[in-house]
mmCIF file of C-alpha atoms in Angstrom:
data_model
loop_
_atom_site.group_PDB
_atom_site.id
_atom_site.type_symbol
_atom_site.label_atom_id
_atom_site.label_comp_id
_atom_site.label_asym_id
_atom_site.label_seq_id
_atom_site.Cartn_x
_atom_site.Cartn_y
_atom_site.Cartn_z
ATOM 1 C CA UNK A 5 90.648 128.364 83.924
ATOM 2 C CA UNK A 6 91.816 125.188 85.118
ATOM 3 C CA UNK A 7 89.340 122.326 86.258
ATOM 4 C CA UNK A 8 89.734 121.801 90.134
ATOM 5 C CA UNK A 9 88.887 118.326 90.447
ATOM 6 C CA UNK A 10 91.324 115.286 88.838
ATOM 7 C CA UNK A 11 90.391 111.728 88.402
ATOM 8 C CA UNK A 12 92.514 108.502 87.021
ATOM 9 C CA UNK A 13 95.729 109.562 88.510
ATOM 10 C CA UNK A 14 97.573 109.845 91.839
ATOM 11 C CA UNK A 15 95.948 113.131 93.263
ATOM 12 C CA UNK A 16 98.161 115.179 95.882
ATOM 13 C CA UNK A 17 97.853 118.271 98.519
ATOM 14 C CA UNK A 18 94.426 119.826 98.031
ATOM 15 C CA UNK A 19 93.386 117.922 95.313
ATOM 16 C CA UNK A 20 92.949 115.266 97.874
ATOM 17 C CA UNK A 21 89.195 114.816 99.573
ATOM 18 C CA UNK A 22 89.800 114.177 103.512
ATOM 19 C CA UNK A 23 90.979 110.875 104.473
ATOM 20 C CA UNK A 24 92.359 112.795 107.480
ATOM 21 C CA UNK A 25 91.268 110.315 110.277
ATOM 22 C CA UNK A 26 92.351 107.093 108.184
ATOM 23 C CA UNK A 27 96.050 108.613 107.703
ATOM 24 C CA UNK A 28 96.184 109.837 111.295
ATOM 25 C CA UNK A 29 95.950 106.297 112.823
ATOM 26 C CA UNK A 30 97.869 104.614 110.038
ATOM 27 C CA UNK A 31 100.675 107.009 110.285
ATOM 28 C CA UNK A 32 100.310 106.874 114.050
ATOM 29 C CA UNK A 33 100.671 102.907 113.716
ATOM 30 C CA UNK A 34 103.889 103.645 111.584
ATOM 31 C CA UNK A 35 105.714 105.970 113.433
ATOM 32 C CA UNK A 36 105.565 103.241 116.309
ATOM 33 C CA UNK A 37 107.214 100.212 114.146
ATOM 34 C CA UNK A 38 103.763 98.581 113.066
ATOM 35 C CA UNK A 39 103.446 97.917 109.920
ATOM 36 C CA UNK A 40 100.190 98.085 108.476
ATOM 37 C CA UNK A 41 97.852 96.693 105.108
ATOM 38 C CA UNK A 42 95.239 98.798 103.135
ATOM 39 C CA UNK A 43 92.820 97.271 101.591
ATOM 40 C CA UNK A 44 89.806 98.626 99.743
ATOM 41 C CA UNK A 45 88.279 97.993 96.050
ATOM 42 C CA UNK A 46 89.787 100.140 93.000
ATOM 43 C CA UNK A 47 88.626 103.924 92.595
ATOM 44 C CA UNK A 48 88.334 104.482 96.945
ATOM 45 C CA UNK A 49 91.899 106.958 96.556
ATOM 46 C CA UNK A 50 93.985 104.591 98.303
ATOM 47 C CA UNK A 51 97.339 105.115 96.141
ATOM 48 C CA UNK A 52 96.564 108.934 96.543
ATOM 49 C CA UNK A 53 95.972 108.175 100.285
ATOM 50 C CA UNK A 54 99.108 106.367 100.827
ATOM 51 C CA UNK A 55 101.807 108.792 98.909
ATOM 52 C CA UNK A 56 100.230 111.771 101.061
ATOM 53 C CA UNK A 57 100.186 109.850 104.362
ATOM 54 C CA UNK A 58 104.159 108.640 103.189
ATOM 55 C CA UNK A 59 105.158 112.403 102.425
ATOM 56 C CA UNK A 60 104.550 113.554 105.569
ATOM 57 C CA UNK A 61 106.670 111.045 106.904
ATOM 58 C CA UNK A 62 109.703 112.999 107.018
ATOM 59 C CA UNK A 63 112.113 111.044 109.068
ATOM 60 C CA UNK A 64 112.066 107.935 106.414
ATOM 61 C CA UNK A 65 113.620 107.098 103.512
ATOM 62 C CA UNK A 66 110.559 106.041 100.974
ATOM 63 C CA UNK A 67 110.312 103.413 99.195
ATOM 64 C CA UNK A 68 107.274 103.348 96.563
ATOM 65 C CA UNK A 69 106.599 99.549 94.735
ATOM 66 C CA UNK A 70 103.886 98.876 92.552
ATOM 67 C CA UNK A 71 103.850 95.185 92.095
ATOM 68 C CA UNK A 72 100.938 95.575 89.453
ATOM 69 C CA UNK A 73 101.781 93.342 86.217
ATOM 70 C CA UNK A 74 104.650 91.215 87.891
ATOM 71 C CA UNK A 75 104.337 87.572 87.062
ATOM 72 C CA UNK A 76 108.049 85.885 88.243
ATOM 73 C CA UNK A 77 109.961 85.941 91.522
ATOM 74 C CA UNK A 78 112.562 87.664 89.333
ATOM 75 C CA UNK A 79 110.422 90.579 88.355
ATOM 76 C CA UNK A 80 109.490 91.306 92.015
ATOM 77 C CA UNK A 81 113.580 91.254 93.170
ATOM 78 C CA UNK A 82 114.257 93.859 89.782
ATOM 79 C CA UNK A 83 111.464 95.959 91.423
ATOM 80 C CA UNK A 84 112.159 95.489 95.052
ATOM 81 C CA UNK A 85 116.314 96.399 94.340
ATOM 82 C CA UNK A 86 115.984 99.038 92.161
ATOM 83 C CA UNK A 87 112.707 100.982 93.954
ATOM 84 C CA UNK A 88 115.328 100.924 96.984
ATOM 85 C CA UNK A 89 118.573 102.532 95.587
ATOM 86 C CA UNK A 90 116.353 104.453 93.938
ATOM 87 C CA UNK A 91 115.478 106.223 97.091
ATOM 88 C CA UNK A 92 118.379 106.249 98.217
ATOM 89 C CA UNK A 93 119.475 108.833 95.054
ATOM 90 C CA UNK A 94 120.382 105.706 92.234
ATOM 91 C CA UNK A 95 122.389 102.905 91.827
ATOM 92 C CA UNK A 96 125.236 104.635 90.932
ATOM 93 C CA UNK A 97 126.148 105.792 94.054
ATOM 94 C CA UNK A 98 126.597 102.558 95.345
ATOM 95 C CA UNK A 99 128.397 100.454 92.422
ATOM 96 C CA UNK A 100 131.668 100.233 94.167
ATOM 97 C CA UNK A 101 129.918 98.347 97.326
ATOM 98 C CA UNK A 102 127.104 96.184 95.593
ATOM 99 C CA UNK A 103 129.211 92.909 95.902
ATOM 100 C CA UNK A 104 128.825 93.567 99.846
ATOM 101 C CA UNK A 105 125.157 94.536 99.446
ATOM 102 C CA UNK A 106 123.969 92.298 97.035
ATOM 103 C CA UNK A 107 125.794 88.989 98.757
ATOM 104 C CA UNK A 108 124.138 86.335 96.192
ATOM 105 C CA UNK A 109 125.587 83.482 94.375
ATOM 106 C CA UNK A 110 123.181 83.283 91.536
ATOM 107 C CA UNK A 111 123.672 85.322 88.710
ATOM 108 C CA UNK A 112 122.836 89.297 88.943
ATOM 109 C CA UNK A 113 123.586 91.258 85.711
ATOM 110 C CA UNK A 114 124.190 94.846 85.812
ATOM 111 C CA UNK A 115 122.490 96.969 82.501
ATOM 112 C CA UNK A 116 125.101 100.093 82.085
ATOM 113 C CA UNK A 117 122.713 101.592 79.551
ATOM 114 C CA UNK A 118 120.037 102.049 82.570
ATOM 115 C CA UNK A 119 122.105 101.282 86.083
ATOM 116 C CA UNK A 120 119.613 98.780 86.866
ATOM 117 C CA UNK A 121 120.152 95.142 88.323
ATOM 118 C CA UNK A 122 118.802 92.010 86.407
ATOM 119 C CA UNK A 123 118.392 89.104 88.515
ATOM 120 C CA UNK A 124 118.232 85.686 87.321
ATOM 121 C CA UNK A 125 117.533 83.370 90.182
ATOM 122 C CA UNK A 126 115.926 79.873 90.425
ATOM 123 C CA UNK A 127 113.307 78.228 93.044
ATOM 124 C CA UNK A 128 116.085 77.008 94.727
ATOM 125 C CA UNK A 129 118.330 79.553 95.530
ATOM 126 C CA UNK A 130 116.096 80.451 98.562
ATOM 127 C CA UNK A 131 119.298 81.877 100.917
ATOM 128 C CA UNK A 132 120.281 84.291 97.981
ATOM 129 C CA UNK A 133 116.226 85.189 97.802
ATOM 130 C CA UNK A 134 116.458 86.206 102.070
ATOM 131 C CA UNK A 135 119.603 88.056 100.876
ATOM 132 C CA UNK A 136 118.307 90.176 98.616
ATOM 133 C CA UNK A 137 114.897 90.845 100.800
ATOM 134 C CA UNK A 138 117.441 91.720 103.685
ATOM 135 C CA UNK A 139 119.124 94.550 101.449
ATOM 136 C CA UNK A 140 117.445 97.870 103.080
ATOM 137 C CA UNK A 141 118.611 96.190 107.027
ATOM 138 C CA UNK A 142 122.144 97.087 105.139
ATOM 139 C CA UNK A 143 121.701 100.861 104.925
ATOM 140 C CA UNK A 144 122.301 102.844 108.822
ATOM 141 C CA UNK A 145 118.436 104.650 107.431
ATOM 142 C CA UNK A 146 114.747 104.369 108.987
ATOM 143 C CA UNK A 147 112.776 102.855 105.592
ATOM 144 C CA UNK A 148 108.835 103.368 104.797
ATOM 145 C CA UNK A 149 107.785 100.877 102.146
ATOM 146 C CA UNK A 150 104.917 100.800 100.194
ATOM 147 C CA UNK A 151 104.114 97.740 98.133
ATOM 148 C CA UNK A 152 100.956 98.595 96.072
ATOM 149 C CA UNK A 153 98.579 95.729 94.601
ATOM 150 C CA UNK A 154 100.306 93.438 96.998
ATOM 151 C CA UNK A 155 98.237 90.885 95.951
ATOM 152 C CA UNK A 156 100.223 90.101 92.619
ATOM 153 C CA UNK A 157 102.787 88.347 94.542
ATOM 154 C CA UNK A 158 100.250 85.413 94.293
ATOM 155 C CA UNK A 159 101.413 85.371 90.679
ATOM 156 C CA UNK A 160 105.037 83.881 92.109
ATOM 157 C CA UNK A 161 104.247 80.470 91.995
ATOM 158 C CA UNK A 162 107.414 78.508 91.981
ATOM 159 C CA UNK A 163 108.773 79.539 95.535
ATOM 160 C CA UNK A 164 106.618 80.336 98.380
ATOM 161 C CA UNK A 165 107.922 84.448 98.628
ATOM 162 C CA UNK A 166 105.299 85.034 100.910
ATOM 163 C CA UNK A 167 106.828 82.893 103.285
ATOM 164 C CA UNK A 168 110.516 83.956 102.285
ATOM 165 C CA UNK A 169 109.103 87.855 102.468
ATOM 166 C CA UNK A 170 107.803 87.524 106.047
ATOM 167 C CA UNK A 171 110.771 85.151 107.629
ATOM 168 C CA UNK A 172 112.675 88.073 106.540
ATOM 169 C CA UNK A 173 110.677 91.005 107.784
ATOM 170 C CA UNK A 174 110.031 90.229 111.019
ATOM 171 C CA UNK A 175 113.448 90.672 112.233
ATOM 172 C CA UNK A 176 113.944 94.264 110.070
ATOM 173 C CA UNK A 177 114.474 96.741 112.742
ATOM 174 C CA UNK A 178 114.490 100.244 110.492
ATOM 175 C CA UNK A 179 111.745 99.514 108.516
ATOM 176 C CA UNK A 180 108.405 99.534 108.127
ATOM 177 C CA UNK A 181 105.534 98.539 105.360
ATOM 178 C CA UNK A 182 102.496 99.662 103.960
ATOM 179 C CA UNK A 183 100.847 96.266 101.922
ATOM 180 C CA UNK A 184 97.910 97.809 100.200
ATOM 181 C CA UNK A 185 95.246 95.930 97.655
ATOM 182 C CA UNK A 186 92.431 96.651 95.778
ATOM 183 C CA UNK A 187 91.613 92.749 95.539
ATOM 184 C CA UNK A 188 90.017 92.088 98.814
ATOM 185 C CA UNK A 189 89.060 88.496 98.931
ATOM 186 C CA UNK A 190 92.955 87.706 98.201
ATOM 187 C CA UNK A 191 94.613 90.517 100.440
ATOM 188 C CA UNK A 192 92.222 89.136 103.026
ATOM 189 C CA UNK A 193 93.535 85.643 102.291
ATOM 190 C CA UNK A 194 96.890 86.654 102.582
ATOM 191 C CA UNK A 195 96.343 88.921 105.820
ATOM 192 C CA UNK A 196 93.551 87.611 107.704
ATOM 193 C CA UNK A 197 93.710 83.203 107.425
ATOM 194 C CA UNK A 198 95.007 82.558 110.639
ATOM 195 C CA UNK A 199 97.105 79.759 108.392
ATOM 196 C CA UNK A 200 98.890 82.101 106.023
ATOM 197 C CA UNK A 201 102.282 83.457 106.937
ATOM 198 C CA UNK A 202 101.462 86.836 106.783
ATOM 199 C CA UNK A 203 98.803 86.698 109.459
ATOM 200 C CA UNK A 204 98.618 89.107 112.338
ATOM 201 C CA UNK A 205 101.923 90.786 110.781
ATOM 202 C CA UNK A 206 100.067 94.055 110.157
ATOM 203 C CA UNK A 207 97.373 96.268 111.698
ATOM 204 C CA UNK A 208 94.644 95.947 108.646
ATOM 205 C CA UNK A 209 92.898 99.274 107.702
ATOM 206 C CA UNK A 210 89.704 98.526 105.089
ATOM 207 C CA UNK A 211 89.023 101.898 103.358
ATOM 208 C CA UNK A 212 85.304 102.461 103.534
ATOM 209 C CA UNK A 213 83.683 105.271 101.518
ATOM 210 C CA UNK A 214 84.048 108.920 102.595
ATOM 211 C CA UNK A 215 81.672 110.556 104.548
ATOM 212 C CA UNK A 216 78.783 112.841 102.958
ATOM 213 C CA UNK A 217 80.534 115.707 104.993
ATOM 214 C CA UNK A 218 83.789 115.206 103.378
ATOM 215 C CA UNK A 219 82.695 115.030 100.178
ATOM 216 C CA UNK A 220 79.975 117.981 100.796
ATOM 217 C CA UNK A 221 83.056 120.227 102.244
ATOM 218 C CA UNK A 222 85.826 118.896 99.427
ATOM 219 C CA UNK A 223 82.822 120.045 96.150
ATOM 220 C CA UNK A 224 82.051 123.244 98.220
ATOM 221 C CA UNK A 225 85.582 124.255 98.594
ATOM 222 C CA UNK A 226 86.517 123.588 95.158
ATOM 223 C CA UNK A 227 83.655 124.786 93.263
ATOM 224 C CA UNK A 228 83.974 128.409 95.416
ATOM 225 C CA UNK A 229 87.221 128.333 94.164
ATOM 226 C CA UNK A 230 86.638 128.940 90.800
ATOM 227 C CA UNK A 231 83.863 131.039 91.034
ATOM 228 C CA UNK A 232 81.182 128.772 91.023
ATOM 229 C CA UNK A 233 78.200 128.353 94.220
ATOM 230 C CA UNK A 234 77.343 125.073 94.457
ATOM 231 C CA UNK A 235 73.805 124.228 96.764
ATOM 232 C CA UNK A 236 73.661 121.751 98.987
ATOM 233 C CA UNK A 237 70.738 119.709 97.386
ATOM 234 C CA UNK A 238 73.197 119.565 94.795
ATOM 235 C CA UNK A 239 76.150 118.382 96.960
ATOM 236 C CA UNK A 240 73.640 115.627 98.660
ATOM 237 C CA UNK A 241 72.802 113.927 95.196
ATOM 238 C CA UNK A 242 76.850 114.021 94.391
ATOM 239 C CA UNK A 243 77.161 111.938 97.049
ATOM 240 C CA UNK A 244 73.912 109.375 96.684
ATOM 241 C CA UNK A 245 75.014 108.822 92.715
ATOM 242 C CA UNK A 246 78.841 108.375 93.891
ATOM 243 C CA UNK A 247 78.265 106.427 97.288
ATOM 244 C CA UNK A 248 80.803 108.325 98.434
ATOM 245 C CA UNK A 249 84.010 106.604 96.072
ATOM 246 C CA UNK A 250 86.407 109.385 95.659
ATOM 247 C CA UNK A 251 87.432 108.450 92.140
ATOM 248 C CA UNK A 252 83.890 109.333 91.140
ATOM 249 C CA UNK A 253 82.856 112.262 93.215
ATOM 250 C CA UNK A 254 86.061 113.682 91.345
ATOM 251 C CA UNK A 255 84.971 112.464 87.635
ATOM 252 C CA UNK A 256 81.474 113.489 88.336
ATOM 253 C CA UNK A 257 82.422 117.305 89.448
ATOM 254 C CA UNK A 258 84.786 117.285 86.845
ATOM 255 C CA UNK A 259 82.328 116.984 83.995
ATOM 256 C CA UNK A 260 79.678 119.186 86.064
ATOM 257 C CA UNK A 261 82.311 121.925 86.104
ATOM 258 C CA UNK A 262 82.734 121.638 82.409
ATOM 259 C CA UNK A 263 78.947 122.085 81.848
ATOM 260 C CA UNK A 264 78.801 124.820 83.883
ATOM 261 C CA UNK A 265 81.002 126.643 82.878
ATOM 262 C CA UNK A 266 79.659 125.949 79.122
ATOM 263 C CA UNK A 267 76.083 126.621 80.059
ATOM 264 C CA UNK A 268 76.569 129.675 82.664
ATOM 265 C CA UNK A 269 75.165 127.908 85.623
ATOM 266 C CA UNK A 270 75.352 125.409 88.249
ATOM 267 C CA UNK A 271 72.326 123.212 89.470
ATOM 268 C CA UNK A 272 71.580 119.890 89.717
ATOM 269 C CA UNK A 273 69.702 119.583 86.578
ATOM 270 C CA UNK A 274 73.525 119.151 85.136
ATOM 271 C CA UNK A 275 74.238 116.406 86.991
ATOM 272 C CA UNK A 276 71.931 114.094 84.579
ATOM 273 C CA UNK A 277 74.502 114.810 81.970
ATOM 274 C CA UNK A 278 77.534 114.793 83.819
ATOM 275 C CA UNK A 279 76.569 111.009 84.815
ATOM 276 C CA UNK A 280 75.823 110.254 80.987
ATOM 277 C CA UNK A 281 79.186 111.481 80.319
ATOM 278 C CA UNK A 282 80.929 108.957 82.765
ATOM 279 C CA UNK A 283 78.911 106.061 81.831
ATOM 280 C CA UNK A 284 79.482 106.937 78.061
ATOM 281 C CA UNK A 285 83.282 106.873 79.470
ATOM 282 C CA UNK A 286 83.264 103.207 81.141
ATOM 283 C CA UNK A 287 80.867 101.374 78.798
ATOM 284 C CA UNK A 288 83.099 99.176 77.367
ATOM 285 C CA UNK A 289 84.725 98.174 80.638
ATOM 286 C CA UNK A 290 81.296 98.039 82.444
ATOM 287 C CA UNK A 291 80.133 95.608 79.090
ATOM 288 C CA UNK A 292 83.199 93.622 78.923
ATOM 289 C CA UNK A 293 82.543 92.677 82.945
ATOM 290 C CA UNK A 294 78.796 92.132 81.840
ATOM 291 C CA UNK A 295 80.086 89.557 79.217
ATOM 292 C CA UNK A 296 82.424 87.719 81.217
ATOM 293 C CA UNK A 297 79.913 86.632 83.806
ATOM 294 C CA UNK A 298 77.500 83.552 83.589
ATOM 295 C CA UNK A 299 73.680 83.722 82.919
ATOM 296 C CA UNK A 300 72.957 83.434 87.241
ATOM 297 C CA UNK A 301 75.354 85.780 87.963
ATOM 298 C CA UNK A 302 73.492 88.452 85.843
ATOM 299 C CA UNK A 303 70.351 87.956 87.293
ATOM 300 C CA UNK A 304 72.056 87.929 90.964
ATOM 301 C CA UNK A 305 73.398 91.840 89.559
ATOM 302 C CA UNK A 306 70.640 92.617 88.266
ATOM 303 C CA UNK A 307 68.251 91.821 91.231
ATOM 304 C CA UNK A 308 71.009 93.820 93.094
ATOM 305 C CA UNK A 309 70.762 96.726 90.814
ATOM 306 C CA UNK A 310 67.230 97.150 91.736
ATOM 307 C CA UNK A 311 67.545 96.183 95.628
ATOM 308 C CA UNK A 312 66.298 93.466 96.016
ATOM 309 C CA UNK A 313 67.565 90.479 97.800
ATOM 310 C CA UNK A 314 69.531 88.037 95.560
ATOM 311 C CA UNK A 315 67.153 84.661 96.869
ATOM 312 C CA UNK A 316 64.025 86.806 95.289
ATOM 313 C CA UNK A 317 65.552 85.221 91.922
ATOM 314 C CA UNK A 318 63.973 81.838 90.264
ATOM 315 C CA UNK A 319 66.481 79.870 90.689
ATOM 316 C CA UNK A 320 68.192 77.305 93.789
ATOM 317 C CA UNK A 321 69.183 78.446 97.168
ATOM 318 C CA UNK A 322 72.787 76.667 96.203
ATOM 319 C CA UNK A 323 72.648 78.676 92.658
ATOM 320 C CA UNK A 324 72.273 81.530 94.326
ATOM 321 C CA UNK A 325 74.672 80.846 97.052
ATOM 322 C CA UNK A 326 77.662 79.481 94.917
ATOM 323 C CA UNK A 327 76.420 83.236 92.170
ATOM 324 C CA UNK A 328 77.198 85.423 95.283
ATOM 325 C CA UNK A 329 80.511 83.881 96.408
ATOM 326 C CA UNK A 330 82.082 84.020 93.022
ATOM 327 C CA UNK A 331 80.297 87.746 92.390
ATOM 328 C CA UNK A 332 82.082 88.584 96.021
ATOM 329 C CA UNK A 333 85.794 87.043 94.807
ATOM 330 C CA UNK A 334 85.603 89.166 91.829
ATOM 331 C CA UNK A 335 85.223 91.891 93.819
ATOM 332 C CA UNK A 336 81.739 92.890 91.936
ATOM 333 C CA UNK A 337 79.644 92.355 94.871
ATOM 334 C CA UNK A 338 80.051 93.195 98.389
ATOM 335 C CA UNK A 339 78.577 92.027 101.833
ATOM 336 C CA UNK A 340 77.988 94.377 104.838
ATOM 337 C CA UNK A 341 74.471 94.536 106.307
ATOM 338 C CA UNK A 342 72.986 93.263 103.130
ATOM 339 C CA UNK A 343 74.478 91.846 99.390
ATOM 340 C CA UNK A 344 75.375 94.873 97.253
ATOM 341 C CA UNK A 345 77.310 95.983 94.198
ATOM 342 C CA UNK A 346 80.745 97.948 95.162
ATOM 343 C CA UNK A 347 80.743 100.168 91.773
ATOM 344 C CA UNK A 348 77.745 103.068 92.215
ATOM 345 C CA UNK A 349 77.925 103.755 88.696
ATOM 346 C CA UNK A 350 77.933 100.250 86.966
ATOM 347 C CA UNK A 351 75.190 99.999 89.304
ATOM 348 C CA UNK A 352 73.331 102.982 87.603
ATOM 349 C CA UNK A 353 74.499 101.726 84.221
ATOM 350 C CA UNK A 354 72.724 98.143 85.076
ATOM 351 C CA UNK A 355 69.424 99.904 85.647
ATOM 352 C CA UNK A 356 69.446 101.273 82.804
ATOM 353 C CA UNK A 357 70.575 99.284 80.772
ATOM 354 C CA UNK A 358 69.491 95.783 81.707
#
């Protein structure tokens, strides 16, 4: 029998726990010509979010980017160009009219071996740059486009695309976008500083963590499915360990389905060892963030760890002040009510560890 519950990929139909509300308004804001930004930490399903909320977008034409790993303003066009005829069934189709939609000077190479454009372009050929962005306003079709980690565009230092990108959007009539992040501090930077380009261009949507009914109803569901009762003392400690992030209330059902199955039952006595199992799994990322930061910054997390308030540590108001910002622009920490650390389980794994 199959497990029910997947983790670490793009998770579709009913493998998806409910973001129903979230993709009603965003879709809502779509389907009347706003375009919108998502923006919440890794691991809160947002990639999974977004390609369900853009499948059920019949009347467009989708365009999927992830802009993960790009580092040059030519690596972004290659992307951008090719992501587009893709959806549009290939390149191919349209080799006989690319000198009318591709209306650069600078030098574009075509690869035969792959059908794929190669552009070559400089800082300064910023009108062949707005030519290129332009290219979906060329096609008579309605265009949803996603680009993911949105925030690597920062990486483009030697021409200001930002500024290009949104000079050129604003007048695109038959298309909309979906900018979504998992770095907040810089999507906020680039969405929310009334002196950025970029500002007040989209409707922002911050994922927040699902709700303990969601995730109680998603584990119910998918446990009964395979035979398996699951109690709802069990279901409430799912959530507290897991906070609610839907990359972990996946991994941790996953490996209590696994141990049920092994040991013919299903209480919460697993869930000890289905939480040793995932920290055994991220130990070496959780360690290698551990090592990176400075001796302040530990004790800030580890204060956190055990809820306490970060200014209960020896050490100077500014220390502690100047620990928390650069915990907060890592995207470690968060602040809502009170400081706190965004990862449940590295939480757990500082406890017990530190």
């Amino acid at each position: 029998m199959e497990n029910p519950f997947k983790f670490g990929m793009v998770v579709k139909s009913e493998d998806f726990c409910d973001r129903n509300k979230e993709m009603k308004e965003i879709s809502q804001a779509l389907r009347s010509g706003m375009s919108v930004s998502v923006i919440s930490p890794r691991r809160y399903g947002k990639t999974s979010m977004i390609i369900k909320l853009i499948d059920d977008l019949t009347e467009y034409r989708k365009v999927y980017i992830d802009l993960m790993g790009i580092t040059t303003l030519n690596d972004f066009l290659d992307k951008y160009v090719s992501s587009i005829f893709e959806s549009l069934g290939g390149i191919k189709k349209f080799l006989k009219d690319l000198n009318n939609l591709i209306k650069v000077r600078s030098n574009v190479a075509l690869d035969l071996g792959v059908l794929k454009l190669n552009f070559e372009m400089s800082s300064d050929s910023k009108q062949d740059i707005e030519s290129v962005i332009r290219l979906p306003e060329r096609f008579n079709e309605k265009f949803v486009i996603v680009l993911d980690e949105f925030q690597e565009i920062l990486n483009i230092t030697n021409v200001d695309i930002i500024a290009l990108l949104r000079k050129e959007f604003q007048f695109f009539q038959n298309v909309v976008f979906i900018f979504s992040g998992s770095k907040r501090s810089m999507m906020k930077r680039i969405f929310s500083n009334p002196q950025k380009p970029f500002y007040r261009f989209t409707q922002v949507y911050e994922l927040k963590n699902l709700s303990k009914d969601s995730v109680t109803n998603f584990v119910t569901q998918k446990f009964e499915k395979t035979g398996l009762t699951i109690e709802s003392d069990t279901c409430h400690e799912i959530y507290q360990i897991t906070s609610g992030q839907a990359y972990y209330v996946q991994a941790l059902c996953y490996h209590l389905w696994f141990l049920a199955h092994e040991r013919g039952k299903l209480n919460s006595e697993l869930l000890k060892d289905a939480l040793e199992r995932i920290m055994a799994s991220e130990k070496a990322a959780y360690e290698s963030i551990w090592d990176e930061l400075n001796p302040n910054q530990k004790k800030i997390l580890k204060a956190l760890s055990l809820d306490k308030s970060p200014y209960s540590v020896k050490m100077s108001a500014g220390s502690v002040k100047r620990s928390l910002e650069s915990l907060e622009k890592s995207d470690i920490i968060e602040k809502n009510a009170k400081y706190q650390i965004i990862d449940p389980i590295f939480k757990i794994w500082l406890m017990s560890n530190r």
